[in-house]
Every structure is written in structure tokens, then in C-alpha cells.
PDB file of C-alpha atoms in Angstrom:
ATOM      1  CA  MET J   1       0.000   0.000   0.000  1.00  0.00           C
ATOM      2  CA  ALA J   2       1.323   3.428  -0.901  1.00  0.00           C
ATOM      3  CA  GLU J   3       2.228   5.999   1.715  1.00  0.00           C
ATOM      4  CA  PRO J   4      -0.725   8.332   2.444  1.00  0.00           C
ATOM      5  CA  GLU J   5      -0.407  11.809   0.933  1.00  0.00           C
ATOM      6  CA  PHE J   6      -2.058  13.352   4.008  1.00  0.00           C
ATOM      7  CA  THR J   7      -3.017  11.985   7.420  1.00  0.00           C
ATOM      8  CA  ALA J   8      -4.549  13.806  10.363  1.00  0.00           C
ATOM      9  CA  LEU J   9      -5.343  12.133  13.685  1.00  0.00           C
ATOM     10  CA  GLY J  10      -7.460  13.475  16.516  1.00  0.00           C
ATOM     11  CA  VAL J  11      -9.870  15.250  14.171  1.00  0.00           C
ATOM     12  CA  ARG J  12     -13.404  16.096  15.268  1.00  0.00           C
ATOM     13  CA  ILE J  13     -15.729  15.165  12.407  1.00  0.00           C
ATOM     14  CA  GLY J  14     -19.257  16.492  12.417  1.00  0.00           C
ATOM     15  CA  LYS J  15     -22.241  16.653  10.108  1.00  0.00           C
ATOM     16  CA  GLY J  16     -24.399  19.688  10.695  1.00  0.00           C
ATOM     17  CA  LEU J  17     -24.601  20.170  14.447  1.00  0.00           C
ATOM     18  CA  ARG J  18     -24.054  16.466  15.140  1.00  0.00           C
ATOM     19  CA  SER J  19     -20.611  15.205  16.118  1.00  0.00           C
ATOM     20  CA  LEU J  20     -19.768  11.869  14.468  1.00  0.00           C
ATOM     21  CA  THR J  21     -16.422  11.404  16.221  1.00  0.00           C
ATOM     22  CA  ARG J  22     -14.229  13.499  18.473  1.00  0.00           C
ATOM     23  CA  ALA J  23     -10.936  11.793  17.676  1.00  0.00           C
ATOM     24  CA  GLY J  24     -11.305  10.678  14.072  1.00  0.00           C
ATOM     25  CA  GLN J  25      -8.863  10.413  11.232  1.00  0.00           C
ATOM     26  CA  VAL J  26      -8.714  12.096   7.830  1.00  0.00           C
ATOM     27  CA  ARG J  27      -6.597  10.423   5.179  1.00  0.00           C
ATOM     28  CA  ILE J  28      -5.814  11.119   1.531  1.00  0.00           C
ATOM     29  CA  SER J  29      -4.363   8.007  -0.039  1.00  0.00           C
ATOM     30  CA  GLY J  30      -4.563   6.264  -3.384  1.00  0.00           C
ATOM     31  CA  GLY J  31      -6.624   9.041  -4.946  1.00  0.00           C
ATOM     32  CA  ARG J  32      -9.330   8.919  -2.241  1.00  0.00           C
ATOM     33  CA  VAL J  33     -10.267  11.057   0.730  1.00  0.00           C
ATOM     34  CA  GLU J  34     -11.324   8.943   3.708  1.00  0.00           C
ATOM     35  CA  LEU J  35     -13.023  10.050   6.924  1.00  0.00           C
ATOM     36  CA  LEU J  36     -12.580   7.459   9.673  1.00  0.00           C
ATOM     37  CA  THR J  37     -13.791   7.081  13.274  1.00  0.00           C
ATOM     38  CA  SER J  38     -11.363   6.785  16.163  1.00  0.00           C
ATOM     39  CA  TYR J  39     -11.715   2.993  15.800  1.00  0.00           C
ATOM     40  CA  GLY J  40     -10.788   3.081  12.108  1.00  0.00           C
ATOM     41  CA  SER J  41     -14.302   2.470  10.743  1.00  0.00           C
ATOM     42  CA  GLU J  42     -15.130   4.401   7.601  1.00  0.00           C
ATOM     43  CA  ILE J  43     -17.565   7.295   7.943  1.00  0.00           C
ATOM     44  CA  ASP J  44     -17.340   8.263   4.279  1.00  0.00           C
ATOM     45  CA  SER J  45     -14.889   8.252   1.377  1.00  0.00           C
ATOM     46  CA  ALA J  46     -14.796   9.575  -2.168  1.00  0.00           C
ATOM     47  CA  PRO J  47     -12.384  10.029  -5.073  1.00  0.00           C
ATOM     48  CA  VAL J  48     -10.295  13.113  -4.429  1.00  0.00           C
ATOM     49  CA  GLN J  49     -11.463  14.735  -7.698  1.00  0.00           C
ATOM     50  CA  ALA J  50     -15.052  14.655  -6.411  1.00  0.00           C
ATOM     51  CA  VAL J  51     -14.219  16.204  -3.017  1.00  0.00           C
ATOM     52  CA  ARG J  52     -14.576  19.905  -2.362  1.00  0.00           C
ATOM     53  CA  ALA J  53     -12.606  21.274   0.593  1.00  0.00           C
ATOM     54  CA  SER J  54     -12.959  24.837   1.785  1.00  0.00           C
ATOM     55  CA  LYS J  55     -12.636  27.128   4.747  1.00  0.00           C
ATOM     56  CA  PRO J  56     -15.908  28.251   6.330  1.00  0.00           C
ATOM     57  CA  TRP J  57     -16.112  32.027   6.515  1.00  0.00           C
ATOM     58  CA  PHE J  58     -18.023  31.920   9.793  1.00  0.00           C
ATOM     59  CA  ALA J  59     -15.767  29.654  11.877  1.00  0.00           C
ATOM     60  CA  SER J  60     -12.447  29.789  13.660  1.00  0.00           C
ATOM     61  CA  GLY J  61      -9.164  28.990  11.934  1.00  0.00           C
ATOM     62  CA  ASP J  62      -9.135  25.336  12.978  1.00  0.00           C
ATOM     63  CA  ARG J  63     -12.126  24.261  10.868  1.00  0.00           C
ATOM     64  CA  ALA J  64     -12.496  23.038   7.307  1.00  0.00           C
ATOM     65  CA  LEU J  65     -15.508  21.928   5.277  1.00  0.00           C
ATOM     66  CA  ALA J  66     -15.374  18.792   3.165  1.00  0.00           C
ATOM     67  CA  ASP J  67     -18.115  17.841   0.697  1.00  0.00           C
ATOM     68  CA  LEU J  68     -18.060  14.088  -0.019  1.00  0.00           C
ATOM     69  CA  ASN J  69     -20.799  12.283  -1.938  1.00  0.00           C
ATOM     70  CA  GLY J  70     -23.202  15.185  -1.550  1.00  0.00           C
ATOM     71  CA  LYS J  71     -22.735  15.354   2.231  1.00  0.00           C
ATOM     72  CA  ARG J  72     -21.027  18.245   4.011  1.00  0.00           C
ATOM     73  CA  TYR J  73     -18.730  17.462   6.918  1.00  0.00           C
ATOM     74  CA  VAL J  74     -17.191  19.934   9.341  1.00  0.00           C
ATOM     75  CA  LEU J  75     -13.639  18.971  10.275  1.00  0.00           C
ATOM     76  CA  THR J  76     -12.025  20.506  13.337  1.00  0.00           C
ATOM     77  CA  LEU J  77      -8.293  20.177  12.865  1.00  0.00           C
ATOM     78  CA  GLY J  78      -5.577  22.324  14.422  1.00  0.00           C
ATOM     79  CA  GLU J  79      -5.370  26.083  14.167  1.00  0.00           C
ATOM     80  CA  HIS J  80      -1.590  25.815  13.733  1.00  0.00           C
ATOM     81  CA  ASP J  81       0.645  22.930  12.732  1.00  0.00           C
ATOM     82  CA  PRO J  82       1.971  21.134  15.827  1.00  0.00           C
ATOM     83  CA  ALA J  83       5.652  21.470  16.629  1.00  0.00           C
ATOM     84  CA  PRO J  84       7.840  18.608  15.367  1.00  0.00           C
ATOM     85  CA  GLY J  85       7.380  15.613  17.641  1.00  0.00           C
ATOM     86  CA  GLU J  86       4.286  17.102  19.287  1.00  0.00           C
ATOM     87  CA  PRO J  87       0.899  15.354  19.018  1.00  0.00           C
ATOM     88  CA  GLY J  88      -2.087  16.996  17.431  1.00  0.00           C
ATOM     89  CA  PRO J  89      -3.761  17.402  14.058  1.00  0.00           C
ATOM     90  CA  PRO J  90      -2.222  19.557  11.333  1.00  0.00           C
ATOM     91  CA  ALA J  91      -3.723  22.897  10.419  1.00  0.00           C
ATOM     92  CA  ALA J  92      -7.006  22.989   8.497  1.00  0.00           C
ATOM     93  CA  ARG J  93      -5.193  24.962   5.784  1.00  0.00           C
ATOM     94  CA  ARG J  94      -2.885  21.982   5.153  1.00  0.00           C
ATOM     95  CA  PHE J  95      -5.869  19.672   4.624  1.00  0.00           C
ATOM     96  CA  ILE J  96      -7.424  22.033   2.063  1.00  0.00           C
ATOM     97  CA  GLU J  97      -4.100  22.368   0.229  1.00  0.00           C
ATOM     98  CA  ALA J  98      -3.586  18.578   0.262  1.00  0.00           C
ATOM     99  CA  VAL J  99      -7.009  17.967  -1.330  1.00  0.00           C
ATOM    100  CA  ARG J 100      -6.317  20.516  -4.056  1.00  0.00           C
ATOM    101  CA  ARG J 101      -2.845  19.101  -4.747  1.00  0.00           C
ATOM    102  CA  ALA J 102      -4.081  15.497  -4.871  1.00  0.00           C
ATOM    103  CA  ALA J 103      -6.889  16.478  -7.262  1.00  0.00           C
ATOM    104  CA  GLY J 104      -4.418  18.305  -9.492  1.00  0.00           C
ATOM    105  CA  ARG J 105      -6.048  21.692  -8.900  1.00  0.00           C
ATOM    106  CA  GLY J 106      -2.910  23.354  -7.538  1.00  0.00           C
ATOM    107  CA  SER J 107      -2.877  25.408  -4.342  1.00  0.00           C
TER     108      SER J 107
END
């Protein structure tokens, strides 16, 4: 299996006002974006070309929106990248850039 292009652990994944997991995982690997629970079960996945990632204008800097298969998910990542060797999810901005790069849309 190829090395994932992007992985974030400890991500809060929500749909609308409902929280689906508080310590989930977001992974971009093999041309797919995958949203996983803290136990590794798949919440949703889609080809990276069909995923739209953006920054909500109304939220703090640690949130990103991801549209997969017609469903909108709110991802709470980190506001800043963690220091090397420190735990924590990467910045929301890095997730958005990773989706655009993987889909060939540039940054």
C-alpha cells in the first residue's frame, strides 16, 4: 500500500450540528479522501477529484468543510501545525491544500 499523501489524527468530524467522532482520522491516499472514526471504521470516502474542501467564513481557523458524496462534513483540525514531535492534528489549511494538490487543482 502506498504511503498516504495526508493523514490527520485526533480530528473532530461532524455533520451539521451532530458530532460523528471526536478523535477521528482524515486520510488522503490512493486518490481517495477517507473520513474514519477513532476505531478506524469508515464514515465516508470519495475520489479526491469529487471532493470539495474549503474554509468556512463563519468559523475559527481550525475548521475546514469537506463535501463528499453530496454530504457536508465539518472537520475541526488544528489552528496551527503542531511542533515537530508534538501530538495533534495539522492545520485545516494543510488539509485544504492537500485535497487541491491530490486532485491536481494546484494550491
